[in-house]
Amino acid sequence: KQEVTQIPAALSVPEGENLVLNCSFTDSAIYNLQWFRQDPGKGLTSLLLIQSSQREQTSGRLNASLDKSSGRSTLYIAASQPGDSATYLCAVPSGSARQLTFGSGTQLTVLP
Amino acid sequence: GAGVSQSPSNKVTEKGKDVELRCDPISGHTALYWYRQSLGQGLEFLIYFQGNSAPDKSGLPSDRFSAERTGGSVSTLTIQRTQQEDSAVYLCASTREVDYGYTFGSGTRLTVV
């Protein structure tokens, strides 16, 4: 059974700092890995999708890497802004239904 | 539509009542999923629809929960005889296929009083 872990559970940084969020998964036979953002009381917004054959994906100030063999992904946020404050979730499809298995998330606070 | 649409956005119901939650996926997305996110908990898979195939109901927590998908598009999640522990945010997601990633709706916040 796939298990996904995210560390740290919470992170508080001053505005402008670069930061890294970590995600690990137990079964390396994944199709892809997706990073989401969730604002309080809202749904999930997709940030980046990395296919199993890819090493990284970039979107603006966000860069996600994938090391399938070691079961790890990182989300790098450059020059953080208060608007980046949210919970960040990583997820991988697993099971016969390809349902997403989620980590418990990292709650990020960027202080002005 | 442009995104996954869920309604209502908020629902308050009395314990013991039945509720229906609606999800309208992105046009052309054949796969549709329901998840539940309880306060302070992670996202829990409930049910999966793929085209005209029989749904995968393996995540439904009890027989009070059921879902259907009409015409391969709109889906309705029904909770009968609601209990306080059913209070959660119910999220719907759709995808064309797994390689394309998943798009989520904004969710329905259900409160059972």
Short mmCIF file of C-alpha atoms in Angstrom, two decimals:
data_model
loop_
_atom_site.label_atom_id
_atom_site.label_comp_id
_atom_site.label_asym_id
_atom_site.label_seq_id
_atom_site.Cartn_x
_atom_site.Cartn_y
_atom_site.Cartn_z
CA LYS A 1 0.00 0.00 0.00
CA GLN A 2 1.39 3.39 -1.03
CA GLU A 3 2.14 5.80 1.79
CA VAL A 4 3.08 9.44 1.31
CA THR A 5 4.84 11.55 3.93
CA GLN A 6 5.49 15.27 3.95
CA ILE A 7 7.94 17.16 6.10
CA PRO A 8 7.89 19.58 7.70
CA ALA A 9 4.27 19.67 8.84
CA ALA A 10 4.50 23.44 9.23
CA LEU A 11 6.95 26.08 8.15
CA SER A 12 7.15 29.79 8.82
CA VAL A 13 9.57 31.97 6.86
CA PRO A 14 10.13 35.69 6.27
CA GLU A 15 9.16 37.13 2.92
CA GLY A 16 11.79 36.77 0.22
CA GLU A 17 13.30 33.56 1.51
CA ASN A 18 13.76 30.50 -0.71
CA LEU A 19 12.35 27.30 0.73
CA VAL A 20 12.04 23.58 0.12
CA LEU A 21 9.14 21.29 0.93
CA ASN A 22 9.71 17.56 1.04
CA CYS A 23 7.56 14.62 0.00
CA SER A 24 8.42 10.93 0.19
CA PHE A 25 6.53 7.85 -0.99
CA THR A 26 7.02 4.19 -0.21
CA ASP A 27 6.23 2.55 -3.57
CA SER A 28 8.46 3.85 -6.36
CA ALA A 29 6.24 2.38 -9.12
CA ILE A 30 4.36 5.62 -9.69
CA TYR A 31 2.77 7.08 -12.83
CA ASN A 32 3.46 10.63 -11.76
CA LEU A 33 3.45 12.95 -8.76
CA GLN A 34 1.33 16.05 -8.40
CA TRP A 35 1.79 19.03 -6.10
CA PHE A 36 -1.28 20.96 -4.96
CA ARG A 37 -1.96 24.07 -2.97
CA GLN A 38 -4.93 24.40 -0.62
CA ASP A 39 -6.03 27.70 0.86
CA PRO A 40 -8.12 27.61 4.05
CA GLY A 41 -11.68 26.49 3.34
CA LYS A 42 -10.95 26.00 -0.36
CA GLY A 43 -10.42 23.19 -2.79
CA LEU A 44 -7.12 22.01 -4.25
CA THR A 45 -5.26 23.94 -6.92
CA SER A 46 -2.81 21.96 -9.02
CA LEU A 47 0.68 23.48 -9.08
CA LEU A 48 2.89 21.02 -10.89
CA LEU A 49 2.61 17.54 -12.37
CA ILE A 50 5.78 15.47 -12.82
CA GLN A 51 5.61 12.32 -14.92
CA SER A 52 7.58 9.30 -13.72
CA SER A 53 10.03 9.74 -16.61
CA GLN A 54 10.78 13.35 -15.68
CA ARG A 55 13.28 14.71 -13.18
CA GLU A 56 11.77 18.14 -12.66
CA GLN A 57 9.09 20.61 -13.65
CA THR A 58 9.06 24.38 -13.34
CA SER A 59 6.32 26.96 -13.20
CA GLY A 60 7.27 30.52 -12.40
CA ARG A 61 8.87 30.60 -8.95
CA LEU A 62 8.06 26.94 -8.34
CA ASN A 63 10.30 24.01 -9.18
CA ALA A 64 9.45 20.42 -8.37
CA SER A 65 11.93 17.58 -8.60
CA LEU A 66 11.36 13.84 -8.61
CA ASP A 67 13.74 11.04 -7.67
CA LYS A 68 11.63 7.96 -8.24
CA SER A 69 14.28 5.46 -7.20
CA SER A 70 14.64 7.00 -3.75
CA GLY A 71 10.93 7.77 -3.42
CA ARG A 72 11.35 11.50 -3.00
CA SER A 73 10.09 14.76 -4.42
CA THR A 74 10.84 18.32 -3.43
CA LEU A 75 8.99 21.54 -4.12
CA TYR A 76 11.26 24.56 -4.25
CA ILE A 77 9.67 28.01 -3.87
CA ALA A 78 11.89 30.93 -4.77
CA ALA A 79 11.57 34.42 -3.32
CA SER A 80 8.56 33.54 -1.17
CA GLN A 81 5.68 36.01 -0.81
CA PRO A 82 2.89 36.33 1.78
CA GLY A 83 0.48 35.18 -0.92
CA ASP A 84 2.27 31.84 -0.97
CA SER A 85 0.88 31.11 2.50
CA ALA A 86 -1.20 27.95 2.19
CA THR A 87 -1.05 24.20 2.74
CA TYR A 88 0.97 22.34 0.13
CA LEU A 89 0.09 18.73 -0.64
CA CYS A 90 1.83 16.12 -2.73
CA ALA A 91 -0.03 13.13 -4.13
CA VAL A 92 0.58 10.04 -6.25
CA PRO A 93 -1.97 7.88 -8.08
CA SER A 94 -2.16 4.35 -6.75
CA GLY A 95 -4.47 1.39 -6.56
CA SER A 96 -6.68 -0.10 -9.21
CA ALA A 97 -8.69 3.13 -9.42
CA ARG A 98 -5.56 5.27 -9.71
CA GLN A 99 -6.94 7.26 -6.81
CA LEU A 100 -4.59 9.84 -5.34
CA THR A 101 -2.76 9.02 -2.13
CA PHE A 102 -1.97 12.29 -0.38
CA GLY A 103 0.61 13.36 2.10
CA SER A 104 -0.64 15.17 5.19
CA GLY A 105 0.62 18.47 3.84
CA THR A 106 2.98 21.26 4.81
CA GLN A 107 1.34 24.39 6.18
CA LEU A 108 3.42 27.32 4.95
CA THR A 109 3.27 30.82 6.42
CA VAL A 110 5.25 33.59 4.76
CA LEU A 111 5.60 36.58 7.04
CA PRO A 112 5.62 40.09 5.53
CA GLY B 1 -16.98 23.63 -18.44
CA ALA B 2 -13.67 25.27 -17.70
CA GLY B 3 -13.28 23.65 -14.32
CA VAL B 4 -14.82 21.13 -11.97
CA SER B 5 -17.96 22.60 -10.48
CA GLN B 6 -19.42 21.51 -7.15
CA SER B 7 -22.66 22.50 -5.48
CA PRO B 8 -23.68 23.54 -2.99
CA SER B 9 -20.52 25.16 -1.64
CA ASN B 10 -21.88 24.90 1.89
CA LYS B 11 -24.57 22.69 3.38
CA VAL B 12 -25.86 22.60 6.93
CA THR B 13 -28.19 19.74 7.73
CA GLU B 14 -29.77 18.19 10.76
CA LYS B 15 -28.62 14.82 11.99
CA GLY B 16 -30.65 12.05 10.38
CA LYS B 17 -31.49 13.94 7.20
CA ASP B 18 -30.34 12.89 3.73
CA VAL B 19 -28.11 15.15 1.63
CA GLU B 20 -27.09 15.23 -2.02
CA LEU B 21 -23.86 16.77 -3.24
CA ARG B 22 -23.30 17.48 -6.91
CA CYS B 23 -20.19 17.44 -9.09
CA ASP B 24 -19.97 18.60 -12.71
CA PRO B 25 -16.59 17.51 -14.11
CA ILE B 26 -14.60 19.04 -16.92
CA SER B 27 -16.08 18.19 -20.29
CA GLY B 28 -14.33 15.20 -21.82
CA HIS B 29 -12.95 13.92 -18.53
CA THR B 30 -13.96 10.29 -18.31
CA ALA B 31 -12.72 9.64 -14.78
CA LEU B 32 -14.37 11.19 -11.72
CA TYR B 33 -13.43 10.82 -8.06
CA TRP B 34 -14.97 11.81 -4.73
CA TYR B 35 -12.78 12.51 -1.70
CA ARG B 36 -13.55 13.56 1.85
CA GLN B 37 -11.43 15.85 4.01
CA SER B 38 -12.39 15.88 7.67
CA LEU B 39 -11.20 18.61 10.03
CA GLY B 40 -7.53 18.08 10.74
CA GLN B 41 -7.48 14.92 8.65
CA GLY B 42 -6.02 14.03 5.30
CA LEU B 43 -7.88 13.45 2.07
CA GLU B 44 -9.77 10.18 2.00
CA PHE B 45 -10.76 8.49 -1.28
CA LEU B 46 -14.45 7.59 -1.46
CA ILE B 47 -15.48 6.44 -4.94
CA TYR B 48 -14.28 6.37 -8.57
CA PHE B 49 -16.17 6.40 -11.86
CA GLN B 50 -14.53 5.58 -15.21
CA GLY B 51 -16.65 5.92 -18.32
CA ASN B 52 -19.47 3.39 -18.35
CA SER B 53 -17.67 0.91 -16.11
CA ALA B 54 -19.01 -0.12 -12.72
CA PRO B 55 -17.80 2.35 -10.07
CA ASP B 56 -15.07 1.50 -7.58
CA LYS B 57 -16.83 1.96 -4.24
CA SER B 58 -14.01 0.63 -2.11
CA GLY B 59 -13.54 3.88 -0.19
CA LEU B 60 -17.12 4.45 0.91
CA PRO B 61 -17.15 4.42 4.74
CA SER B 62 -20.62 2.92 5.19
CA ASP B 63 -23.72 1.86 3.28
CA ARG B 64 -25.24 5.26 4.07
CA PHE B 65 -23.01 6.64 1.32
CA SER B 66 -23.81 6.15 -2.35
CA ALA B 67 -23.03 7.89 -5.60
CA GLU B 68 -24.10 7.82 -9.19
CA ARG B 69 -22.92 9.35 -12.40
CA THR B 70 -25.46 10.04 -15.09
CA GLY B 71 -24.56 10.03 -18.76
CA GLY B 72 -20.89 9.83 -17.97
CA SER B 73 -20.90 13.42 -16.76
CA VAL B 74 -22.55 14.85 -13.64
CA SER B 75 -22.18 12.90 -10.41
CA THR B 76 -24.22 13.00 -7.22
CA LEU B 77 -22.96 11.82 -3.84
CA THR B 78 -25.78 10.95 -1.46
CA ILE B 79 -25.42 10.55 2.28
CA GLN B 80 -28.43 9.05 4.01
CA ARG B 81 -29.31 9.52 7.68
CA THR B 82 -26.41 11.92 8.20
CA GLN B 83 -24.34 11.70 11.36
CA GLN B 84 -22.14 14.35 12.98
CA GLU B 85 -19.02 12.45 11.93
CA ASP B 86 -20.04 13.02 8.31
CA SER B 87 -19.19 16.70 8.74
CA ALA B 88 -16.33 17.37 6.34
CA VAL B 89 -15.39 18.95 3.05
CA TYR B 90 -16.33 16.74 0.13
CA LEU B 91 -14.12 17.22 -2.92
CA CYS B 92 -14.66 16.04 -6.45
CA ALA B 93 -11.89 15.57 -9.02
CA SER B 94 -11.82 14.61 -12.66
CA THR B 95 -9.19 13.63 -15.21
CA ARG B 96 -8.97 12.64 -18.84
CA GLU B 97 -6.53 9.93 -17.83
CA VAL B 98 -3.95 9.51 -15.11
CA ASP B 99 -1.08 10.95 -17.19
CA TYR B 100 -2.82 14.31 -17.35
CA GLY B 101 -3.13 14.84 -13.63
CA TYR B 102 -6.26 15.61 -11.67
CA THR B 103 -8.39 18.75 -11.43
CA PHE B 104 -10.34 19.38 -8.24
CA GLY B 105 -13.47 21.35 -7.58
CA SER B 106 -13.76 23.86 -4.76
CA GLY B 107 -15.60 21.38 -2.56
CA THR B 108 -18.79 21.22 -0.54
CA ARG B 109 -18.48 21.93 3.18
CA LEU B 110 -21.02 19.74 4.95
CA THR B 111 -21.96 20.46 8.55
CA VAL B 112 -24.26 18.08 10.39
CA VAL B 113 -25.85 19.61 13.48
#
